[in-house]
Amino acid sequence: MTVKTFSRGVFLPHYKEFSENKSITAIPLPKEVVIPLHQHTGAPCRAVVKPGDEVKAGQRIGESDAFVTAFIHASVDGKVKAVEPRPYFTGTNVESVVIEVDAKQGETAWQERDVSKLNIDQIKDAIKNAGIVGMGGAAFPTHVKLSPPTAIDAFIVNACECEPFLTCDHRMMVEMTDALIAGARLIQKVVSAPRVIFGVETNKPDAIQALNAKIAGETGFQVVPLDVKYPQGSEKQLIKAVCDREVPPGKLPFDVGVVVQNVATCIAVYDACRYDKPLIERVLTVTGDAAARPQNILARIGTPISHIIEHCGGFKGEAGKVIMGGPMTGWAQTRLDIPIVKGTSGILLFSQAMVAETQHMACVRCGKCVDHCPMFLYPNYIGTYAETGRFDLAAEWGAMVCFECGVCVYVCPSNRPIVQFVREAKRQIAAARAAKN
Ligand code: SF4
Ligand code: SF4
């Protein structure tokens, strides 16, 4: 078996054993869901419901006329309690629709249809109407990503799940293989790609086997095993590993003839086309050394993480940190009433021991961050310039090119919070550029 990969990056402990063999289970509904109207890249939606309105699961509750946006839907049957700013996982407040869940939840009757009869425009409309976004974390609207201005010769299904701990994509590959392949076929049709390549890290042998068994004899479909290295699932690194093509700084995958979508997104595309079902729920992993019962769950969008943690048995021992997303790119949470959104792939519960805080120190110029940065940047310079307020120089050294993978932070012996520095630099650089225009 030939195993491919990219240059630099790091080999991390996997910590997948907590949940990789746990089948996906749907959790009970909470009493209330909080659905942010801006949980995607692009323009926020405006509410099209008001307090007191009765809503049904799948009903559109937020929309926008912008090109880059994603519609928002009620994830439950219930009554709108409020439309107001609510805390969001990034630490800001976001205008949200708060729905009191109807205890007598009806079964939603999704309309089944023959996906083989859908033409390209009908598939794109179904994706847009379903409010689908990239579910690997970036939450970029899928109907926009599937409108590339250039010819596409390869569609890559990002099946790496390279962050430690997370196993939801792995479980979906094993348990929902048919829907994944059907979704991939629909996307292949939309972008007219002659090749569909599933890039899977080799620590998921059962997923590789399941996919190979299903695509046997299918022209143009291929599974490419990838080394278990972080950040293998980042688009540019994935394209390099699978197609040996470099996406230049400032360019996008379509510039090199490639479209990438992750596993959960492909399945959501299938659901939208087959059942006319909007993106109102998702599979995520609840895990970590302080998770009492690590597992992979199916939960409605807007479910508070407190409800999910409680369903999974709460904390084992003293909680040290709660992270939404993966350990490398996720966001630490200071409150548990935050809702999960379309891009939430995991909730991590860590013990005090696992996240012992250490003071960061000055850069000792060891060069480790430079040796490992998958974007060939100089994180030491970017970090130091951002820390000292020289955002112009941070920009010159490529702060805007950094995709915040956290590799430099992981290898730094001085514990320098380079990603935090980069995020601040990006905010300042963007503000400075906006002020100029
Ligand atoms: S500088 Fe950015 S891209 Fe490079 S290792 Fe650090 S976080 Fe990753
Ligand atoms: S790894 Fe840390 S200490 Fe070493 S050069 Fe980079 S920022 Fe400086």
Short mmCIF file of C-alpha atoms and ligand atoms in Angstrom, two decimals:
data_model
loop_
_atom_site.label_atom_id
_atom_site.label_comp_id
_atom_site.label_asym_id
_atom_site.label_seq_id
_atom_site.Cartn_x
_atom_site.Cartn_y
_atom_site.Cartn_z
CA MET A 1 0.00 0.00 0.00
CA THR A 2 1.53 3.31 -1.07
CA VAL A 3 0.99 5.93 1.62
CA LYS A 4 1.18 9.61 0.65
CA THR A 5 1.74 12.78 2.65
CA PHE A 6 2.98 16.41 2.58
CA SER A 7 6.13 18.18 3.80
CA ARG A 8 6.61 19.29 7.40
CA GLY A 9 3.78 19.11 9.99
CA VAL A 10 3.96 16.95 13.11
CA PHE A 11 3.21 13.42 14.28
CA LEU A 12 0.79 13.77 17.18
CA PRO A 13 -0.50 11.16 19.61
CA HIS A 14 -3.91 10.12 18.22
CA TYR A 15 -6.02 9.68 21.37
CA LYS A 16 -8.73 8.25 19.09
CA GLU A 17 -9.11 5.10 21.21
CA PHE A 18 -11.63 6.77 23.54
CA SER A 19 -14.37 6.83 20.90
CA GLU A 20 -13.24 5.33 17.58
CA ASN A 21 -15.22 2.13 18.11
CA LYS A 22 -18.34 3.80 19.50
CA SER A 23 -21.29 3.72 17.09
CA ILE A 24 -23.20 6.93 16.42
CA THR A 25 -26.27 7.39 18.64
CA ALA A 26 -28.88 10.16 18.52
CA ILE A 27 -29.24 12.04 21.79
CA PRO A 28 -32.57 13.26 23.27
CA LEU A 29 -33.64 16.81 22.49
CA PRO A 30 -32.89 19.61 24.96
CA LYS A 31 -35.62 21.88 26.34
CA GLU A 32 -34.37 24.80 24.28
CA VAL A 33 -32.16 25.28 21.23
CA VAL A 34 -30.25 28.46 20.38
CA ILE A 35 -29.61 28.79 16.66
CA PRO A 36 -27.12 31.50 15.65
CA LEU A 37 -28.00 33.36 12.46
CA HIS A 38 -24.33 33.66 11.51
CA GLN A 39 -22.57 30.33 11.80
CA HIS A 40 -20.90 30.30 8.39
CA THR A 41 -18.35 32.23 6.36
CA GLY A 42 -20.05 35.12 4.54
CA ALA A 43 -23.01 37.37 5.25
CA PRO A 44 -25.14 36.77 8.35
CA CYS A 45 -28.78 35.82 7.90
CA ARG A 46 -31.68 37.91 9.14
CA ALA A 47 -34.44 36.23 11.12
CA VAL A 48 -37.64 35.54 9.19
CA VAL A 49 -39.49 34.45 12.34
CA LYS A 50 -40.40 36.39 15.48
CA PRO A 51 -41.06 35.60 19.14
CA GLY A 52 -44.29 33.66 19.54
CA ASP A 53 -44.11 31.96 16.11
CA GLU A 54 -44.58 28.20 15.98
CA VAL A 55 -41.88 26.53 13.88
CA LYS A 56 -41.32 23.06 12.49
CA ALA A 57 -38.01 21.19 12.20
CA GLY A 58 -36.52 22.04 8.82
CA GLN A 59 -38.40 25.35 8.43
CA ARG A 60 -36.26 28.24 7.22
CA ILE A 61 -35.81 30.80 10.01
CA GLY A 62 -32.91 32.85 8.67
CA GLU A 63 -32.03 34.05 5.19
CA SER A 64 -29.93 36.54 3.28
CA ASP A 65 -29.77 37.79 -0.31
CA ALA A 66 -25.94 37.72 -0.32
CA PHE A 67 -24.12 35.28 -2.61
CA VAL A 68 -21.80 33.99 0.13
CA THR A 69 -24.14 32.95 2.92
CA ALA A 70 -26.05 29.89 4.13
CA PHE A 71 -29.72 29.70 5.11
CA ILE A 72 -30.58 28.79 8.69
CA HIS A 73 -33.35 26.35 9.67
CA ALA A 74 -35.21 25.39 12.82
CA SER A 75 -33.71 22.16 14.11
CA VAL A 76 -36.78 21.21 16.16
CA ASP A 77 -40.54 21.68 16.34
CA GLY A 78 -41.27 24.40 18.90
CA LYS A 79 -42.08 28.02 19.65
CA VAL A 80 -39.74 30.96 19.08
CA LYS A 81 -38.96 32.46 22.50
CA ALA A 82 -36.61 35.20 21.41
CA VAL A 83 -34.51 36.59 18.58
CA GLU A 84 -31.58 38.19 20.32
CA PRO A 85 -27.78 38.17 20.65
CA ARG A 86 -26.55 35.05 22.45
CA PRO A 87 -23.02 33.88 23.37
CA TYR A 88 -21.21 32.08 20.56
CA PHE A 89 -18.28 29.67 20.74
CA THR A 90 -15.77 32.27 19.54
CA GLY A 91 -16.46 34.44 22.62
CA THR A 92 -18.63 37.01 20.82
CA ASN A 93 -22.42 37.43 20.88
CA VAL A 94 -24.32 36.48 17.74
CA GLU A 95 -27.96 37.25 16.87
CA SER A 96 -29.76 33.95 17.45
CA VAL A 97 -33.21 32.40 17.28
CA VAL A 98 -34.10 30.78 20.62
CA ILE A 99 -36.68 28.00 20.29
CA GLU A 100 -38.54 26.33 23.14
CA VAL A 101 -38.68 22.70 22.10
CA ASP A 102 -42.14 21.18 21.74
CA ALA A 103 -42.23 18.11 24.01
CA LYS A 104 -44.62 16.44 21.53
CA GLN A 105 -42.06 16.48 18.75
CA GLY A 106 -43.55 15.26 15.47
CA GLU A 107 -41.78 12.94 13.06
CA THR A 108 -40.71 15.07 10.13
CA ALA A 109 -41.83 13.52 6.85
CA TRP A 110 -38.97 14.22 4.45
CA GLN A 111 -39.85 14.02 0.76
CA GLU A 112 -37.87 11.21 -0.91
CA ARG A 113 -36.75 11.61 -4.50
CA ASP A 114 -34.61 9.82 -7.06
CA VAL A 115 -31.26 11.65 -6.97
CA SER A 116 -30.17 10.17 -10.30
CA LYS A 117 -32.83 12.30 -11.99
CA LEU A 118 -31.56 15.61 -10.55
CA ASN A 119 -29.67 17.86 -12.94
CA ILE A 120 -26.75 20.07 -11.86
CA ASP A 121 -28.90 23.13 -11.14
CA GLN A 122 -31.36 21.08 -9.09
CA ILE A 123 -28.52 19.61 -7.00
CA LYS A 124 -27.04 23.06 -6.40
CA ASP A 125 -30.45 24.45 -5.45
CA ALA A 126 -31.00 21.58 -3.01
CA ILE A 127 -27.61 22.27 -1.39
CA LYS A 128 -28.29 26.00 -1.16
CA ASN A 129 -31.81 25.56 0.20
CA ALA A 130 -30.53 23.10 2.81
CA GLY A 131 -28.05 25.68 4.16
CA ILE A 132 -25.11 23.30 3.82
CA VAL A 133 -21.65 24.51 4.80
CA GLY A 134 -18.26 22.82 5.11
CA MET A 135 -18.71 20.74 8.24
CA GLY A 136 -15.02 20.19 8.93
CA GLY A 137 -14.92 23.51 10.79
CA ALA A 138 -14.51 26.24 8.17
CA ALA A 139 -18.27 26.44 7.53
CA PHE A 140 -17.85 27.89 4.03
CA PRO A 141 -21.17 27.74 2.11
CA THR A 142 -21.07 24.60 -0.01
CA HIS A 143 -23.17 25.88 -2.94
CA VAL A 144 -20.59 28.65 -3.41
CA LYS A 145 -17.65 26.27 -3.23
CA LEU A 146 -19.34 24.08 -5.84
CA SER A 147 -19.48 26.94 -8.34
CA PRO A 148 -15.79 27.05 -9.34
CA PRO A 149 -14.88 29.42 -12.18
CA THR A 150 -12.33 26.95 -13.57
CA ALA A 151 -12.46 23.35 -14.84
CA ILE A 152 -12.09 20.76 -12.10
CA ASP A 153 -10.30 17.49 -12.76
CA ALA A 154 -10.26 16.07 -9.22
CA PHE A 155 -12.77 16.10 -6.41
CA ILE A 156 -11.13 15.10 -3.13
CA VAL A 157 -13.22 13.84 -0.24
CA ASN A 158 -11.37 15.00 2.85
CA ALA A 159 -11.58 11.89 5.00
CA CYS A 160 -8.43 12.52 7.03
CA GLU A 161 -9.85 13.64 10.39
CA CYS A 162 -6.28 14.46 11.34
CA GLU A 163 -6.94 16.19 14.66
CA PRO A 164 -6.36 13.95 17.69
CA PHE A 165 -9.41 12.72 19.62
CA LEU A 166 -12.04 13.35 16.90
CA THR A 167 -13.69 10.25 15.45
CA CYS A 168 -17.05 11.41 14.05
CA ASP A 169 -15.93 11.38 10.40
CA HIS A 170 -14.38 7.95 10.94
CA ARG A 171 -17.66 6.56 12.27
CA MET A 172 -19.64 8.13 9.43
CA MET A 173 -17.31 6.52 6.89
CA VAL A 174 -17.89 3.12 8.45
CA GLU A 175 -21.59 3.43 9.28
CA MET A 176 -22.86 5.67 6.47
CA THR A 177 -20.66 4.54 3.57
CA ASP A 178 -23.47 4.39 1.01
CA ALA A 179 -24.70 7.91 1.78
CA LEU A 180 -21.12 9.22 1.67
CA ILE A 181 -20.45 7.72 -1.74
CA ALA A 182 -23.84 8.86 -3.06
CA GLY A 183 -23.12 12.40 -1.82
CA ALA A 184 -19.68 12.30 -3.45
CA ARG A 185 -21.29 11.23 -6.74
CA LEU A 186 -23.68 14.21 -6.59
CA ILE A 187 -20.81 16.64 -5.98
CA GLN A 188 -18.80 14.99 -8.76
CA LYS A 189 -21.70 15.64 -11.11
CA VAL A 190 -21.96 19.31 -10.08
CA VAL A 191 -18.26 20.09 -10.63
CA SER A 192 -17.89 17.68 -13.59
CA ALA A 193 -14.80 16.07 -12.05
CA PRO A 194 -13.57 12.94 -13.84
CA ARG A 195 -11.88 11.72 -10.65
CA VAL A 196 -13.18 11.31 -7.08
CA ILE A 197 -10.47 10.59 -4.52
CA PHE A 198 -11.08 9.71 -0.88
CA GLY A 199 -8.01 10.79 1.13
CA VAL A 200 -8.01 8.70 4.32
CA GLU A 201 -5.34 8.48 7.04
CA THR A 202 -4.10 4.96 7.65
CA ASN A 203 -5.25 4.94 11.28
CA LYS A 204 -8.76 4.20 9.93
CA PRO A 205 -8.21 0.81 8.25
CA ASP A 206 -11.88 -0.20 8.60
CA ALA A 207 -12.94 3.00 6.82
CA ILE A 208 -10.45 2.37 4.00
CA GLN A 209 -11.75 -1.17 3.69
CA ALA A 210 -15.41 -0.09 3.71
CA LEU A 211 -14.83 2.54 1.02
CA ASN A 212 -12.73 0.21 -1.15
CA ALA A 213 -15.41 -2.47 -0.95
CA LYS A 214 -18.14 -0.04 -2.10
CA ILE A 215 -16.24 1.67 -4.91
CA ALA A 216 -14.83 -1.54 -6.40
CA GLY A 217 -15.40 -1.38 -10.15
CA GLU A 218 -16.57 2.24 -10.08
CA THR A 219 -14.73 4.22 -12.78
CA GLY A 220 -12.85 7.28 -11.57
CA PHE A 221 -13.24 6.51 -7.86
CA GLN A 222 -10.16 5.85 -5.75
CA VAL A 223 -9.13 5.65 -2.08
CA VAL A 224 -5.71 7.14 -1.32
CA PRO A 225 -4.20 6.11 2.05
CA LEU A 226 -2.40 8.98 3.77
CA ASP A 227 0.21 9.10 6.49
CA VAL A 228 -1.11 9.93 9.97
CA LYS A 229 0.36 13.39 10.22
CA TYR A 230 -1.07 16.74 11.29
CA PRO A 231 -2.43 18.83 9.49
CA GLN A 232 -3.01 16.25 6.76
CA GLY A 233 -6.66 17.32 6.53
CA SER A 234 -5.88 20.94 5.73
CA GLU A 235 -6.93 21.54 2.12
CA LYS A 236 -3.57 22.68 0.76
CA GLN A 237 -1.68 19.85 2.46
CA LEU A 238 -4.28 17.32 1.33
CA ILE A 239 -4.08 18.49 -2.29
CA LYS A 240 -0.28 18.30 -2.17
CA ALA A 241 -0.37 14.78 -0.75
CA VAL A 242 -3.07 13.42 -3.06
CA CYS A 243 -2.45 15.27 -6.35
CA ASP A 244 1.10 16.60 -5.85
CA ARG A 245 -0.12 20.14 -6.63
CA GLU A 246 0.79 23.31 -4.74
CA VAL A 247 -1.96 25.84 -4.09
CA PRO A 248 -0.07 29.17 -4.12
CA PRO A 249 -0.57 31.68 -1.27
CA GLY A 250 -3.77 33.68 -1.83
CA LYS A 251 -5.13 31.07 -4.25
CA LEU A 252 -7.83 28.47 -3.75
CA PRO A 253 -8.07 24.75 -4.59
CA PHE A 254 -10.04 25.45 -7.78
CA ASP A 255 -7.02 27.42 -9.06
CA VAL A 256 -5.24 24.06 -9.35
CA GLY A 257 -8.31 22.23 -10.67
CA VAL A 258 -9.41 20.68 -7.38
CA VAL A 259 -12.49 20.82 -5.14
CA VAL A 260 -12.37 19.45 -1.58
CA GLN A 261 -15.32 18.56 0.67
CA ASN A 262 -15.29 16.71 3.94
CA VAL A 263 -17.11 13.50 4.82
CA ALA A 264 -19.97 15.05 6.81
CA THR A 265 -20.60 17.61 4.07
CA CYS A 266 -20.91 14.91 1.42
CA ILE A 267 -23.48 13.10 3.55
CA ALA A 268 -25.40 16.34 4.16
CA VAL A 269 -25.45 16.89 0.37
CA TYR A 270 -26.92 13.44 -0.10
CA ASP A 271 -29.59 14.09 2.57
CA ALA A 272 -30.49 17.42 0.95
CA CYS A 273 -30.85 15.88 -2.50
CA ARG A 274 -32.46 12.59 -1.53
CA TYR A 275 -34.81 13.80 1.22
CA ASP A 276 -34.94 17.57 0.71
CA LYS A 277 -33.60 17.70 4.27
CA PRO A 278 -31.89 20.86 5.53
CA LEU A 279 -28.78 20.79 7.69
CA ILE A 280 -30.46 20.67 11.11
CA GLU A 281 -28.34 18.07 12.88
CA ARG A 282 -24.84 16.70 12.79
CA VAL A 283 -22.60 13.94 14.14
CA LEU A 284 -19.92 15.04 16.59
CA THR A 285 -17.50 13.43 19.01
CA VAL A 286 -17.66 13.97 22.76
CA THR A 287 -14.39 12.80 24.21
CA GLY A 288 -11.27 13.62 26.23
CA ASP A 289 -9.61 12.19 29.30
CA ALA A 290 -12.22 13.91 31.54
CA ALA A 291 -15.25 12.65 29.56
CA ALA A 292 -17.18 10.07 31.59
CA ARG A 293 -18.63 8.32 28.52
CA PRO A 294 -16.79 9.31 25.32
CA GLN A 295 -18.95 8.70 22.25
CA ASN A 296 -20.06 9.83 18.81
CA ILE A 297 -23.48 11.43 18.86
CA LEU A 298 -26.07 12.84 16.48
CA ALA A 299 -27.39 16.14 17.89
CA ARG A 300 -29.61 18.94 16.61
CA ILE A 301 -27.97 22.24 15.69
CA GLY A 302 -28.45 24.69 18.55
CA THR A 303 -28.23 22.11 21.34
CA PRO A 304 -26.35 23.61 24.31
CA ILE A 305 -23.09 21.83 25.09
CA SER A 306 -24.21 21.48 28.73
CA HIS A 307 -27.05 19.21 27.56
CA ILE A 308 -24.64 17.13 25.48
CA ILE A 309 -22.10 16.80 28.28
CA GLU A 310 -24.82 15.75 30.70
CA HIS A 311 -26.10 13.14 28.24
CA CYS A 312 -22.56 11.75 27.97
CA GLY A 313 -22.23 11.26 31.73
CA GLY A 314 -20.63 14.57 32.59
CA PHE A 315 -17.05 15.00 33.73
CA LYS A 316 -14.83 12.27 35.09
CA GLY A 317 -12.91 13.91 37.91
CA GLU A 318 -12.10 17.60 37.98
CA ALA A 319 -12.61 19.37 34.69
CA GLY A 320 -9.66 21.35 33.38
CA LYS A 321 -10.86 22.67 30.06
CA VAL A 322 -13.76 22.32 27.60
CA ILE A 323 -12.92 22.78 23.93
CA MET A 324 -15.32 23.06 21.03
CA GLY A 325 -13.72 21.46 17.98
CA GLY A 326 -10.40 19.63 17.86
CA PRO A 327 -7.53 20.13 20.32
CA MET A 328 -5.36 21.90 17.73
CA THR A 329 -7.82 24.33 16.14
CA GLY A 330 -10.77 24.31 18.55
CA TRP A 331 -11.94 27.05 20.89
CA ALA A 332 -11.70 26.86 24.68
CA GLN A 333 -15.09 27.55 26.32
CA THR A 334 -15.70 29.45 29.52
CA ARG A 335 -19.44 28.71 29.70
CA LEU A 336 -21.54 25.68 28.84
CA ASP A 337 -24.70 27.32 27.50
CA ILE A 338 -23.00 27.74 24.11
CA PRO A 339 -24.87 25.91 21.31
CA ILE A 340 -23.32 23.52 18.81
CA VAL A 341 -23.39 24.83 15.25
CA LYS A 342 -23.03 23.36 11.76
CA GLY A 343 -19.22 23.35 12.00
CA THR A 344 -18.92 21.71 15.43
CA SER A 345 -17.06 18.43 15.06
CA GLY A 346 -16.35 17.76 18.71
CA ILE A 347 -16.60 18.68 22.36
CA LEU A 348 -13.46 17.83 24.30
CA LEU A 349 -13.37 17.52 28.07
CA PHE A 350 -9.84 17.65 29.46
CA SER A 351 -8.56 17.11 32.98
CA GLN A 352 -6.46 19.65 34.87
CA ALA A 353 -3.41 17.45 34.31
CA MET A 354 -3.86 17.42 30.55
CA VAL A 355 -4.08 21.17 30.15
CA ALA A 356 -1.72 22.41 32.89
CA GLU A 357 -1.19 26.08 32.01
CA THR A 358 2.43 27.19 31.69
CA GLN A 359 3.70 30.73 31.28
CA HIS A 360 4.99 31.54 27.86
CA MET A 361 8.51 32.85 27.53
CA ALA A 362 10.54 34.76 25.03
CA CYS A 363 11.46 33.14 21.74
CA VAL A 364 14.80 31.32 22.08
CA ARG A 365 15.24 31.13 18.31
CA CYS A 366 15.42 27.37 18.23
CA GLY A 367 13.77 27.33 14.78
CA LYS A 368 11.49 24.38 15.53
CA CYS A 369 8.38 26.30 14.47
CA VAL A 370 10.04 27.14 11.14
CA ASP A 371 11.06 23.53 10.59
CA HIS A 372 7.51 22.26 11.12
CA CYS A 373 5.22 24.98 9.72
CA PRO A 374 3.30 23.33 6.84
CA MET A 375 2.94 26.73 5.14
CA PHE A 376 6.73 27.32 5.16
CA LEU A 377 6.26 30.48 7.24
CA TYR A 378 8.43 31.95 9.98
CA PRO A 379 6.02 31.71 12.94
CA ASN A 380 8.72 33.04 15.29
CA TYR A 381 8.84 36.38 13.47
CA ILE A 382 5.09 36.63 12.95
CA GLY A 383 4.52 35.92 16.65
CA THR A 384 7.11 38.37 17.90
CA TYR A 385 5.96 41.18 15.62
CA ALA A 386 2.30 40.62 16.52
CA GLU A 387 3.13 40.46 20.23
CA THR A 388 4.90 43.82 20.05
CA GLY A 389 2.18 45.49 17.98
CA ARG A 390 4.18 45.57 14.70
CA PHE A 391 1.25 44.23 12.70
CA ASP A 392 2.62 45.67 9.44
CA LEU A 393 5.70 43.48 9.82
CA ALA A 394 3.61 40.49 10.91
CA ALA A 395 1.73 40.93 7.61
CA GLU A 396 5.00 41.10 5.66
CA TRP A 397 6.05 37.79 7.21
CA GLY A 398 2.80 36.14 6.09
CA ALA A 399 0.38 36.39 9.03
CA MET A 400 -2.57 36.37 6.62
CA VAL A 401 -1.31 33.13 5.01
CA CYS A 402 -1.26 31.28 8.33
CA PHE A 403 -4.29 29.02 8.68
CA GLU A 404 -3.93 28.65 12.45
CA CYS A 405 -3.14 24.93 12.50
CA GLY A 406 -1.28 25.24 15.82
CA VAL A 407 1.75 23.17 14.77
CA CYS A 408 4.14 25.98 15.78
CA VAL A 409 2.52 26.21 19.23
CA TYR A 410 2.80 22.45 19.68
CA VAL A 411 6.55 22.34 18.98
CA CYS A 412 7.56 25.59 20.69
CA PRO A 413 9.70 24.98 23.81
CA SER A 414 8.86 28.50 25.06
CA ASN A 415 5.09 27.79 24.95
CA ARG A 416 4.54 30.82 22.83
CA PRO A 417 0.83 31.29 21.95
CA ILE A 418 1.60 32.02 18.32
CA VAL A 419 -1.91 31.30 17.05
CA GLN A 420 -3.35 33.84 19.47
CA PHE A 421 -0.78 36.35 18.23
CA VAL A 422 -1.69 35.53 14.63
CA ARG A 423 -5.43 35.95 15.27
CA GLU A 424 -4.87 39.37 16.76
CA ALA A 425 -2.55 40.28 13.89
CA LYS A 426 -5.19 39.25 11.35
CA ARG A 427 -7.82 41.38 13.08
CA GLN A 428 -5.52 44.40 13.13
CA ILE A 429 -4.30 43.94 9.55
CA ALA A 430 -7.87 43.55 8.25
CA ALA A 431 -8.96 46.66 10.19
CA ALA A 432 -6.03 48.66 8.81
CA ARG A 433 -6.80 47.55 5.24
CA ALA A 434 -10.51 48.40 5.66
CA ALA A 435 -9.61 51.86 7.01
CA LYS A 436 -7.48 52.52 3.91
CA ASN A 437 -10.30 51.66 1.49
S1 SF4 B 1 2.41 29.82 11.52
FE1 SF4 B 1 0.29 29.25 11.14
S2 SF4 B 1 0.37 27.74 9.48
FE2 SF4 B 1 2.44 27.88 10.38
S3 SF4 B 1 2.52 26.29 11.95
FE3 SF4 B 1 1.89 28.18 12.98
S4 SF4 B 1 -0.35 28.11 12.98
FE4 SF4 B 1 0.35 26.60 11.44
S1 SF4 B 2 9.66 27.29 18.32
FE1 SF4 B 2 9.23 28.93 19.79
S2 SF4 B 2 11.21 29.42 20.68
FE2 SF4 B 2 11.62 28.21 18.85
S3 SF4 B 2 11.93 29.76 17.22
FE3 SF4 B 2 9.79 29.20 17.20
S4 SF4 B 2 8.78 30.73 18.50
FE4 SF4 B 2 10.97 30.81 18.97
#
